Amino acid sequence: MLKFILRRLFFEALPTLFVIATLTFFMVRLAPGGPFSREKQVSAEVQRRLDAYYGLDKPLVVQYGRYLANVARGDLGPSFKHATESVNSLIARAFPVSLELGLWALLFAIVTGIGAGIVASLRPNTWTDAGPMTLAMAGICLPSFVLGPLLLLLFGLTLGWVNVAGWNTAGDRILPAITLGAGYAAYLARLTRAGMRDILSQDFIRTARAKGLSPTRVILVHALKGGLLPSVSFLGPAVAGLITGTFVVESIFQIPGLGQIIVNAAFNRDYFLILGAVVFIGFVMIVMNLLVDVAQALMNPRLRLGE
Amino acid sequence: MPLLNVQDLSVGFHTRHGVVRAVNHVSFSLEPGDSLGIVGESGSGKSVTCLSLLGLLPMPPARIESGAAAFDGQDLLRLPAAKLRGILGRDIAMIFQDPMTSLNPYLRIATQLTEPLLVHKGLSRAAAFKQAAAALGGVGIADPEARLNQYPHEFSGGMRQRVMIAMATITRPRLLIADEPTTALDVTVQAQILELIKTLRREHGTAVIFITHNLAVINGIADRVMVMYAGQAVETAPVPAIFHQPLHPYTAALLRSVPSAHKPGEPLQSILGTPPDPLRLPPGCPFTPRCPFAQEPCSLATTAELELGPVPSPAPDRRLTACIRVKKEGADVLRPA
Ligand SMILES: Nc1ncnc2c1ncn2[C@@H]1O[C@H](COP(=O)(O)OP(=O)(O)OP(=O)(O)O)[C@@H](O)[C@H]1O
Ligand SMILES: [Mg+2]
């Protein structure tokens, strides 16, 4: 297993990161405008000194080489916009916020999504199936920029149960987590139901029942492992997406997370901040996918053969 | 007292296209330690008969239309689910046709094999593991302790069926139902598995219901045989007798179509026509459209007339047939004119 992980890291993760960094570097530079172009007019002399300070006067290839060397050392460079802070420290400040929000959303998605999926799979085509699945369909269709304000309106303004914005009290976590997690919950519910239906119709479930096992044991011991596999493979990219911040939810609820930083950086042509955030998110994605592969191999013995 | 006494069992599947009458008024019984073979072509209701006794049919669409099945004096068909679970896997065990899909691919053999002991006998994990190893050894699997930690995909088909048999018999059930346990295996492995079931039966005195569509397989594994056609029991008899002298036209036709069972000198024949659609069973005897001996009353016979009944002469031992002509006129009816 360790060999498998190391091989994935060196032969897949590193090259992928390299490609991500390279593509983003050149794409950002191809976009019109520059980090200082929308500031109030600066003199040619000031502009020249700014460029020299950040190394923007060097040929692009040289800049690229320098950037890669820095990234390899874990240094994502300075921010143009936030002169006193490095990209590393900006990400270090915003990521924990997005991470926490993402984990709460994940918890919500897993508990409600997988729970609903299992319940729906047990009695197909009855109301305990149709009910959760209709809700799930709604959850998939409803975008977060609609759901978020709706929840805010109801629970924040009308009922006054929670604050309408901010990221301070425990209560502030609830609505953003639900808004962010709803779509994932809905998708998980559908995946789980499909996975469980598939497993529950297999011969080995009949074998388990013929052994006189209780329905609970049949589901927990015999069906869940195989039935949850599709959901687990979805969870990898889902978790990465959840914890790396989403601009929509973070701006609706005024949460100072990674999503806000990235979008602002894009508006400001804050080259190193965009690059740094993209490389960082790429890194998180790769780690999550790797974790999912490991989890799947642990759950499905037949996959372990090929390790 | 019989170990299992099934009376007038009928099972229907209520589908969108109508009611599939899969099992119709079937009765049979089994003494402790006895072995009954159930024979019939594909779709004749063999599996449904047994699955319905164990509550393993999906309901809906399946529905028990009539009948009773007394096991040890308790009616399996009316037992509360929890009570029935206490019997399944403990007193009655079942093995299935396809060993490749009947074991759980996600669980170690040890987990699956020890489960009946943990659930039904309250054994400790260690004790159950030891007994599971012994059971694996008992069905002829070498190095059982190491094999227990493996997963089903690490076993061949024949080996998996051995594991299934070990799992089914680990609680020393009084009744083992084997639903075509050798059909999915190649011929040499088939013989080994049959031998294994025979040995287990001899050693533990387990009663066995052995389902097959191959009459030749019945020989040696069953004492008595019940032939099914279109959901009905058409004949029951001791095994040697049925080969010697079938007492239902369908059995006779079936025998002529089995290469190793037909009498030397007679031509090998397949049965003309196809079995009736279980959605639209014809009135009267379901075999009438294919029966060379059919006469007018056959297609008019009532359910009561088609019940298994004794044969007048030569009054063979414990033989019952559903053929109304044989019941009335005797076995000579089946002599080709
Ligand atoms: N879930 C179901 N829904 C509808 N009809 C069914 C269902 N299961 C079985 N049947 C029908 O019941 C009848 C009897 O099936 P059964 O499986 O008992 O046949 P069998 O004698 O075991 O045949 P085989 O040798 O192929 O196993 C068939 O006509 C089949 O189509
Ligand atoms: Mg069958």
XYZ file of C-alpha atoms and ligand atoms in Angstrom:
676
model
C 0.000 0.000 0.000
C 2.831 2.391 0.907
C 4.534 1.635 -2.386
C 1.289 2.412 -4.182
C 0.965 5.767 -2.413
C 4.572 6.779 -3.086
C 4.309 5.804 -6.703
C 1.156 7.854 -7.078
C 2.824 10.842 -5.426
C 5.945 10.861 -7.565
C 4.660 9.714 -10.907
C 1.241 11.324 -10.899
C 0.912 14.029 -8.260
C 4.132 15.932 -8.943
C 3.827 15.962 -12.747
C 0.188 17.045 -12.429
C 1.128 19.910 -10.148
C 3.877 20.911 -12.573
C 1.417 21.002 -15.463
C -1.111 22.975 -13.419
C 1.505 25.542 -12.373
C 2.826 25.922 -15.928
C -0.555 26.273 -17.609
C -1.820 28.740 -15.045
C 1.379 30.773 -15.162
C 1.130 31.387 -18.883
C -2.647 31.723 -18.985
C -2.623 34.416 -16.336
C 0.042 36.287 -18.266
C -1.854 36.043 -21.531
C -4.856 37.789 -20.014
C -4.906 41.498 -20.818
C -4.019 44.016 -18.122
C -1.523 43.758 -15.298
C -1.428 44.018 -11.540
C -0.945 47.781 -11.529
C -2.894 48.825 -14.608
C -6.092 49.731 -12.832
C -4.409 51.714 -10.065
C -4.374 55.439 -10.413
C -1.781 56.470 -12.987
C 1.764 55.995 -11.782
C 4.742 57.619 -13.409
C 6.852 55.593 -15.813
C 9.681 55.657 -13.316
C 7.543 54.224 -10.484
C 6.095 51.616 -12.821
C 9.618 50.591 -13.871
C 10.752 50.250 -10.286
C 7.659 48.251 -9.324
C 8.268 45.885 -12.238
C 11.898 45.515 -11.275
C 11.010 44.874 -7.645
C 8.659 42.022 -8.564
C 10.868 40.779 -11.386
C 8.269 41.591 -14.027
C 10.905 43.285 -16.216
C 12.683 39.999 -16.882
C 11.808 37.837 -19.908
C 8.757 35.656 -19.259
C 10.760 32.428 -19.398
C 13.101 33.669 -16.711
C 10.177 34.678 -14.553
C 8.670 31.233 -15.092
C 11.883 29.475 -14.105
C 12.196 31.569 -10.980
C 8.584 30.942 -10.046
C 8.912 27.185 -10.383
C 12.069 27.210 -8.285
C 10.262 29.112 -5.562
C 7.204 26.877 -5.661
C 9.428 23.830 -5.387
C 10.733 25.299 -2.135
C 7.161 25.887 -0.970
C 7.308 29.651 -1.519
C 4.336 30.883 -3.511
C 5.720 34.397 -3.852
C 4.541 37.872 -2.839
C 1.118 39.370 -3.384
C 0.862 42.471 -5.539
C -2.262 43.677 -3.881
C -1.446 43.008 -0.275
C 2.033 44.482 -0.240
C 2.895 43.449 3.276
C 1.818 39.833 2.953
C 3.101 36.824 1.076
C 0.768 34.505 -0.823
C 1.686 31.803 1.670
C 0.441 33.793 4.617
C -2.737 34.902 2.799
C -3.600 31.287 2.014
C -2.627 30.228 5.513
C -5.100 32.757 6.877
C -8.008 32.032 4.514
C -7.693 28.287 4.067
C -8.590 27.286 7.650
C -11.824 29.244 7.283
C -12.751 27.508 4.041
C -11.583 24.202 5.489
C -13.844 24.538 8.501
C -16.828 25.599 6.422
C -16.135 22.725 4.024
C -15.903 20.161 6.793
C -19.203 21.267 8.303
C -20.790 21.135 4.862
C -19.255 17.703 4.343
C -20.648 16.467 7.638
C -24.068 17.749 6.647
C -23.816 16.189 3.176
C -22.671 12.802 4.445
C -25.186 12.489 7.264
C -28.226 13.632 5.320
C -27.170 12.425 1.859
C -25.972 8.947 2.697
C -28.651 8.558 5.362
C -31.409 9.486 2.946
C -29.916 7.287 0.226
C -29.876 4.240 2.492
C -33.415 4.835 3.715
C -34.660 5.294 0.151
C -32.961 2.091 -1.034
C -34.615 -0.125 1.565
C -38.192 0.187 0.315
C -38.006 1.132 -3.345
C -41.010 2.862 -4.886
C -42.722 3.640 -1.603
C -43.004 7.045 0.014
C -39.824 6.470 2.065
C -38.093 6.240 -1.304
C -39.943 8.902 -3.253
C -39.832 11.467 -0.435
C -36.062 11.682 0.066
C -35.425 11.318 -3.667
C -37.717 14.195 -4.589
C -35.938 16.322 -2.022
C -32.622 15.233 -3.486
C -33.715 16.203 -6.968
C -34.674 19.622 -5.626
C -31.301 19.847 -3.889
C -29.494 19.183 -7.153
C -31.560 21.703 -9.080
C -31.435 24.496 -6.516
C -28.203 26.509 -6.927
C -26.522 27.847 -3.803
C -27.061 31.455 -4.841
C -30.792 30.773 -4.550
C -30.754 28.450 -1.555
C -28.402 30.662 0.496
C -30.498 33.849 0.346
C -33.684 31.816 0.905
C -32.269 30.273 4.080
C -30.982 33.661 5.190
C -34.348 35.223 4.633
C -36.182 32.553 6.576
C -33.880 31.754 9.486
C -31.888 34.977 9.675
C -34.382 37.735 8.989
C -37.873 36.319 9.554
C -37.242 33.912 12.418
C -34.091 35.600 13.702
C -32.561 32.319 14.848
C -29.088 32.979 13.453
C -26.950 35.940 12.385
C -27.358 36.996 8.772
C -23.621 37.333 8.137
C -20.205 36.806 9.663
C -18.075 33.951 10.830
C -17.802 34.330 14.591
C -20.248 32.230 16.586
C -20.998 28.529 16.268
C -24.429 29.459 14.893
C -22.757 31.260 12.007
C -21.631 27.880 10.672
C -25.092 26.416 10.214
C -26.606 28.183 7.206
C -23.410 28.368 5.120
C -22.724 24.684 5.793
C -26.222 23.704 4.694
C -26.100 25.952 1.635
C -22.724 24.605 0.567
C -23.526 20.987 1.448
C -27.057 20.740 0.021
C -26.067 19.957 -3.551
C -23.476 17.424 -2.419
C -26.003 15.856 -0.032
C -28.491 15.512 -2.859
C -25.941 13.946 -5.160
C -24.730 11.602 -2.425
C -28.313 10.558 -1.708
C -28.833 9.534 -5.318
C -25.485 7.776 -5.572
C -26.037 5.940 -2.301
C -29.521 4.836 -3.273
C -28.308 3.534 -6.621
C -25.328 1.795 -5.037
C -27.428 0.192 -2.324
C -30.154 -0.904 -4.757
C -27.506 -2.563 -6.855
C -25.956 -4.395 -3.915
C -29.266 -5.352 -2.299
C -30.328 -7.150 -5.478
C -27.192 -9.311 -5.515
C -27.242 -13.032 -4.817
C -25.005 -12.715 -1.782
C -27.618 -10.621 0.003
C -30.064 -13.510 -0.428
C -27.373 -15.789 0.998
C -27.044 -13.484 3.993
C -30.795 -13.511 4.552
C -30.877 -17.288 4.196
C -28.463 -17.381 7.134
C -31.172 -15.865 9.311
C -29.384 -12.556 9.856
C -31.380 -9.567 11.035
C -32.181 -6.902 8.420
C -29.923 -4.495 10.291
C -27.008 -6.876 10.110
C -27.656 -7.633 6.447
C -27.490 -3.925 5.655
C -24.631 -2.902 7.926
C -22.345 -5.894 7.472
C -23.230 -7.220 4.026
C -24.570 -4.359 1.938
C -23.013 -1.117 3.126
C -19.415 -1.738 2.068
C -20.285 -2.366 -1.546
C -23.242 -0.016 -1.601
C -21.225 2.989 -0.507
C -18.417 2.553 -3.027
C -19.901 4.926 -5.643
C -20.417 7.556 -2.949
C -16.851 7.180 -1.732
C -15.409 7.720 -5.183
C -17.522 10.837 -5.483
C -16.352 12.057 -2.076
C -12.748 12.628 -3.193
C -13.328 15.458 -5.618
C -16.307 16.561 -3.517
C -14.223 17.058 -0.397
C -11.571 18.925 -2.354
C -14.244 21.176 -3.809
C -15.838 21.710 -0.421
C -12.772 22.658 1.583
C -11.057 24.864 -0.980
C -13.724 27.488 -0.731
C -16.574 28.616 -2.890
C -16.951 32.215 -3.859
C -20.750 32.145 -3.951
C -21.384 30.870 -0.451
C -18.521 32.858 1.032
C -19.816 36.100 -0.400
C -23.472 35.475 0.503
C -22.538 34.922 4.132
C -19.508 37.262 4.238
C -17.003 34.581 5.117
C -13.300 35.456 4.711
C -12.277 32.219 2.988
C -10.218 31.087 0.036
C -13.007 31.568 -2.478
C -13.210 35.283 -1.850
C -9.432 35.643 -2.081
C -9.220 33.884 -5.432
C -11.924 35.900 -7.104
C -10.529 39.165 -5.812
C -7.071 38.114 -6.963
C -8.423 37.419 -10.426
C -10.031 40.865 -10.599
C -6.794 42.477 -9.436
C -4.484 40.471 -11.716
C -2.641 39.518 -8.553
C -0.503 37.027 -10.521
C 1.231 35.214 -7.708
C -1.892 35.018 -5.569
C -3.932 33.449 -8.405
C -1.134 31.076 -9.225
C -0.514 30.208 -5.620
C -4.182 29.554 -4.921
C -4.559 27.383 -8.019
C -1.449 25.357 -7.243
C -2.620 24.978 -3.654
C -6.090 23.817 -4.680
C -4.552 21.442 -7.199
C -2.445 20.037 -4.404
C -5.488 19.528 -2.164
C -7.401 17.856 -5.015
C -4.578 15.430 -5.648
C -4.228 14.541 -1.988
C -7.992 13.975 -1.667
C -8.127 11.747 -4.717
C -5.234 9.749 -3.395
C -6.986 9.329 -0.052
C -10.117 8.143 -1.849
C -8.157 5.583 -3.838
C -6.730 4.254 -0.608
C -10.176 4.147 1.021
C -11.645 2.335 -1.978
C -8.886 -0.220 -1.990
C -9.541 -0.838 1.685
C -13.277 -1.274 1.037
C -13.060 -3.388 -2.086
C -10.757 -6.386 -1.799
C -10.880 -7.029 -5.527
C -9.173 -3.701 -6.220
C -6.299 -4.589 -3.943
C -5.114 -7.257 -6.372
C -3.728 -4.694 -8.753
C -1.669 -2.814 -6.186
C -43.705 -36.978 12.406
C -42.250 -35.519 9.241
C -39.513 -32.920 9.612
C -41.089 -30.788 6.914
C -44.655 -31.101 5.728
C -45.728 -28.806 2.915
C -49.401 -28.786 2.039
C -51.124 -27.129 -0.904
C -48.467 -24.459 -1.428
C -49.293 -21.848 -4.088
C -47.157 -18.833 -4.891
C -47.960 -16.079 -7.370
C -46.009 -13.080 -8.575
C -48.280 -10.111 -8.982
C -46.656 -8.239 -11.834
C -47.837 -5.467 -14.103
C -48.614 -8.024 -16.810
C -50.715 -10.201 -14.553
C -50.214 -12.938 -12.009
C -47.357 -15.351 -12.671
C -48.591 -18.599 -11.133
C -45.160 -19.964 -10.266
C -46.183 -22.658 -7.781
C -49.609 -24.311 -7.757
C -50.991 -26.530 -4.995
C -47.742 -28.328 -4.269
C -47.591 -30.783 -1.373
C -44.693 -32.884 -0.178
C -43.148 -34.043 3.048
C -39.774 -35.063 4.289
C -38.797 -37.304 7.201
C -35.772 -36.431 9.353
C -32.596 -37.488 7.562
C -34.517 -38.095 4.326
C -33.473 -36.787 0.975
C -35.891 -35.425 -1.591
C -34.970 -34.478 -5.100
C -37.007 -31.854 -6.938
C -36.716 -32.162 -10.710
C -38.173 -30.093 -13.489
C -37.153 -27.952 -16.412
C -36.217 -24.318 -16.103
C -39.090 -22.166 -14.829
C -41.060 -25.057 -13.375
C -41.098 -23.453 -9.927
C -38.432 -25.437 -8.081
C -36.579 -22.454 -6.675
C -39.708 -20.497 -5.868
C -41.085 -23.458 -3.912
C -38.053 -23.520 -1.640
C -37.470 -19.781 -1.423
C -41.077 -19.250 -0.374
C -40.640 -21.676 2.531
C -37.711 -19.616 3.813
C -39.366 -16.241 3.295
C -36.696 -15.284 0.768
C -38.980 -14.170 -2.046
C -39.343 -10.450 -2.653
C -42.831 -9.545 -1.390
C -44.240 -7.798 -3.318
C -44.376 -8.972 -6.091
C -44.477 -12.483 -4.632
C -47.482 -13.618 -2.605
C -48.186 -16.888 -0.871
C -51.648 -17.683 -2.203
C -52.306 -20.767 -0.141
C -50.719 -23.498 1.869
C -48.882 -24.392 5.031
C -45.365 -25.629 5.671
C -44.917 -27.288 9.022
C -41.307 -27.568 10.109
C -41.061 -29.215 13.485
C -44.720 -28.363 14.019
C -44.239 -24.636 13.244
C -45.763 -23.190 10.096
C -42.875 -21.495 8.300
C -45.261 -19.489 6.154
C -46.930 -17.842 9.131
C -44.060 -17.507 11.551
C -43.184 -13.942 12.643
C -40.076 -12.738 10.795
C -37.853 -12.761 13.885
C -38.873 -16.329 14.743
C -38.216 -17.492 11.189
C -34.746 -15.916 11.311
C -34.030 -18.010 14.372
C -34.612 -21.136 12.268
C -32.852 -20.039 9.072
C -29.130 -20.651 9.078
C -29.534 -22.734 12.210
C -32.012 -25.545 11.556
C -32.569 -24.954 7.861
C -29.737 -23.895 5.572
C -29.652 -23.277 1.866
C -26.979 -23.333 -0.812
C -27.472 -21.714 -4.158
C -26.765 -22.354 -7.787
C -24.064 -19.822 -8.537
C -21.115 -19.979 -6.139
C -19.465 -17.049 -7.927
C -22.135 -14.590 -6.810
C -23.509 -16.207 -3.662
C -20.605 -15.260 -1.423
C -20.102 -11.650 -0.418
C -17.074 -10.353 -2.371
C -16.454 -7.574 0.145
C -16.077 -9.778 3.217
C -13.404 -12.235 4.235
C -14.327 -15.918 4.199
C -13.828 -15.959 7.965
C -16.427 -13.246 8.495
C -18.982 -15.087 6.399
C -18.242 -18.533 7.721
C -18.296 -17.630 11.405
C -21.454 -15.541 11.114
C -23.976 -18.367 11.678
C -22.052 -19.447 14.774
C -21.859 -15.931 16.186
C -25.485 -15.123 15.425
C -27.185 -18.433 16.210
C -24.904 -20.243 18.632
C -23.504 -17.302 20.578
C -19.944 -18.567 20.181
C -16.967 -16.348 20.932
C -15.029 -15.053 17.951
C -12.055 -17.287 18.703
C -14.164 -20.399 19.109
C -16.110 -19.618 15.949
C -12.883 -19.100 14.003
C -11.588 -22.450 15.155
C -14.780 -24.191 14.189
C -14.827 -22.397 10.838
C -11.316 -23.638 10.123
C -12.403 -27.150 10.983
C -15.436 -26.811 8.711
C -13.297 -25.609 5.805
C -10.977 -28.540 6.326
C -14.037 -30.781 6.466
C -15.142 -29.783 2.966
C -11.702 -30.535 1.597
C -10.005 -27.147 1.542
C -6.325 -27.311 2.333
C -4.638 -24.912 4.752
C -7.991 -23.698 6.145
C -6.603 -21.163 8.640
C -4.837 -19.177 5.916
C -7.759 -19.541 3.523
C -10.122 -18.079 6.106
C -8.386 -14.727 5.822
C -8.870 -14.590 2.073
C -11.680 -13.134 0.019
C -14.038 -15.056 -2.300
C -12.263 -13.894 -5.459
C -9.219 -15.846 -4.342
C -11.194 -19.108 -4.655
C -12.208 -21.068 -7.748
C -15.871 -21.824 -8.453
C -15.725 -25.324 -7.041
C -13.860 -24.106 -3.979
C -16.478 -21.417 -3.425
C -19.250 -23.989 -3.537
C -17.299 -25.945 -0.917
C -17.178 -22.799 1.192
C -20.936 -22.344 0.698
C -21.521 -25.916 1.831
C -19.271 -25.450 4.854
C -21.146 -22.254 5.711
C -24.553 -23.884 5.334
C -23.690 -26.941 7.400
C -21.581 -25.290 10.091
C -24.517 -25.110 12.503
C -25.447 -28.752 11.809
C -28.868 -27.874 10.360
C -31.518 -30.584 10.243
C -32.531 -29.590 6.727
C -30.252 -28.541 3.891
C -31.804 -27.125 0.738
C -29.460 -27.270 -2.232
C -30.739 -25.339 -5.247
C -28.885 -26.674 -8.282
C -25.564 -26.549 -6.414
C -23.598 -28.096 -9.263
C -25.174 -26.561 -12.361
C -22.625 -23.761 -12.634
C -19.624 -26.061 -12.189
C -17.732 -28.176 -14.687
C -18.353 -31.881 -14.744
C -15.463 -33.190 -12.644
C -16.062 -30.565 -9.975
C -19.794 -31.405 -10.076
C -19.055 -34.978 -9.106
C -16.843 -33.861 -6.215
C -19.488 -31.509 -4.851
C -22.186 -34.204 -5.087
C -19.877 -36.610 -3.276
C -19.301 -33.990 -0.584
C -23.029 -33.466 -0.008
C -23.548 -37.221 0.191
C -20.770 -37.565 2.744
C -22.074 -34.744 4.908
C -25.519 -36.268 4.787
C -24.215 -39.635 5.848
C -22.119 -38.206 8.673
C -24.608 -35.784 10.186
C -27.946 -37.293 9.206
C -29.059 -34.033 7.604
C -32.262 -34.106 5.610
C -31.669 -32.738 2.117
C -33.859 -31.164 -0.535
C -31.871 -31.314 -3.727
C -33.097 -29.247 -6.655
C -31.922 -30.004 -10.157
C -33.161 -29.959 -13.706
C -31.048 -32.990 -14.456
C -32.677 -36.303 -13.562
C -29.360 -38.096 -13.866
C -27.909 -36.107 -10.955
C -30.718 -37.248 -8.654
C -29.499 -40.813 -8.741
C -27.556 -41.532 -5.579
C -28.202 -38.249 -3.839
C -31.944 -38.493 -3.244
C -34.154 -41.255 -1.863
C -37.304 -39.827 -3.320
C -37.991 -37.456 -6.139
C -40.726 -34.968 -6.901
C -41.151 -33.964 -10.534
C -42.475 -30.480 -11.177
C -44.043 -29.070 -14.301
C -45.427 -25.538 -14.725
C -45.538 -24.979 -10.992
C -47.242 -28.267 -10.194
C -45.985 -31.452 -8.657
C -46.804 -34.063 -11.284
C -45.271 -37.125 -9.709
C -43.443 -38.291 -6.602
C -41.721 -41.618 -6.249
C -38.725 -43.428 -4.797
C -35.779 -42.698 -7.071
C -35.124 -46.194 -8.450
C -38.810 -46.647 -9.248
C -39.085 -43.504 -11.289
C -36.304 -44.605 -13.599
C -37.823 -48.036 -13.818
C -41.377 -46.960 -14.509
C -42.454 -43.337 -14.744
C -46.110 -42.756 -13.873
C -46.696 -39.393 -15.513
C -46.364 -38.657 -19.218
C -44.123 -35.675 -18.440
C -41.732 -37.796 -16.371
C -41.671 -40.372 -19.113
C -40.841 -37.699 -21.677
C -38.202 -36.233 -19.363
C -36.552 -39.644 -18.972
C -36.431 -40.176 -22.702
C -34.638 -36.858 -23.052
C -31.868 -37.608 -20.522
C -28.955 -39.358 -22.237
C -27.732 -41.334 -19.233
C -31.173 -42.294 -17.969
C -33.041 -43.538 -20.978
C -33.324 -47.229 -21.583
C -30.866 -48.754 -24.020
C -32.386 -49.370 -27.374
C -34.965 -46.623 -27.131
C -34.351 -43.472 -29.144
C -33.328 -40.283 -27.343
C -36.084 -37.705 -27.670
C -36.546 -34.111 -26.746
C -39.986 -33.047 -25.509
C -41.925 -31.398 -28.309
C -43.348 -27.940 -27.736
C -42.633 -25.546 -24.899
C -43.904 -25.283 -21.326
C -46.966 -23.047 -20.913
C -46.622 -19.365 -20.118
C -47.067 -19.109 -16.323
C -49.008 -15.895 -16.916
C -51.629 -17.830 -18.901
C -51.763 -21.379 -17.645
C -54.148 -23.514 -19.700
C -57.158 -24.970 -17.889
C -56.791 -28.537 -16.716
C -53.505 -30.423 -16.771
C -50.719 -28.027 -17.848
C -48.964 -30.780 -19.798
C -51.983 -31.491 -22.019
C -50.753 -29.499 -25.060
C -47.517 -31.517 -25.208
C -48.840 -34.861 -23.970
C -49.017 -37.799 -26.403
C -51.584 -39.508 -24.160
C -53.880 -36.532 -23.658
C -57.609 -37.050 -23.990
C -60.467 -34.657 -23.710
C -60.940 -34.817 -19.883
C -57.282 -33.768 -19.382
C -57.902 -30.201 -20.459
C -61.031 -30.033 -18.314
C -59.581 -31.504 -15.119
C -60.101 -29.493 -11.942
C -57.423 -28.642 -9.417
C -58.750 -31.318 -7.087
C -58.581 -33.958 -9.816
C -54.986 -32.983 -10.560
C -53.821 -33.536 -7.007
C -51.185 -36.191 -6.531
C -52.866 -39.515 -5.945
C -52.100 -43.221 -5.809
C -52.067 -45.487 -8.825
C -54.519 -48.444 -8.912
C -52.403 -51.232 -10.326
C -49.816 -52.584 -9.983
C -49.993 -50.503 -6.743
C -46.329 -49.569 -6.606
C -44.710 -48.491 -3.389
C -45.335 -44.891 -2.219
C -46.021 -43.651 -5.715
C -48.208 -40.683 -6.489
C -49.052 -39.119 -9.821
C -51.087 -36.159 -10.964
C -52.050 -37.736 -14.293
C -55.803 -38.260 -14.176
C -55.659 -41.100 -16.672
C -52.972 -43.048 -14.820
C -54.841 -42.565 -11.572
C -58.026 -43.920 -13.151
C -56.840 -46.505 -15.629
C -53.480 -47.577 -14.223
C -49.877 -47.398 -15.414
C -50.606 -49.268 -18.619
C -51.972 -46.056 -20.092
C -48.390 -44.914 -20.678
C -47.485 -47.876 -22.897
C -47.054 -46.534 -26.419
C -49.791 -47.853 -28.603
N -39.379 -12.059 -9.021
C -40.172 -12.669 -9.914
N -41.123 -11.979 -10.561
C -41.941 -12.576 -11.469
N -41.858 -13.875 -11.784
C -40.935 -14.625 -11.187
C -40.030 -14.071 -10.220
N -39.201 -15.050 -9.790
C -39.575 -16.166 -10.456
N -40.606 -15.925 -11.291
C -41.280 -16.892 -12.161
O -41.629 -18.031 -11.428
C -41.523 -19.193 -12.227
C -40.732 -20.241 -11.502
O -39.393 -19.828 -11.361
P -38.305 -20.684 -10.605
O -37.131 -19.802 -10.404
O -38.873 -21.331 -9.418
O -37.925 -21.785 -11.673
P -36.914 -22.977 -11.492
O -37.706 -24.235 -11.604
O -36.107 -22.790 -10.283
O -36.045 -22.830 -12.806
P -34.460 -22.867 -12.983
O -34.115 -24.282 -13.287
O -34.260 -21.994 -14.177
O -33.855 -22.347 -11.747
C -40.887 -18.759 -13.535
O -41.880 -18.711 -14.517
C -40.376 -17.376 -13.247
O -40.486 -16.584 -14.393
Mg -34.092 -22.190 -9.908
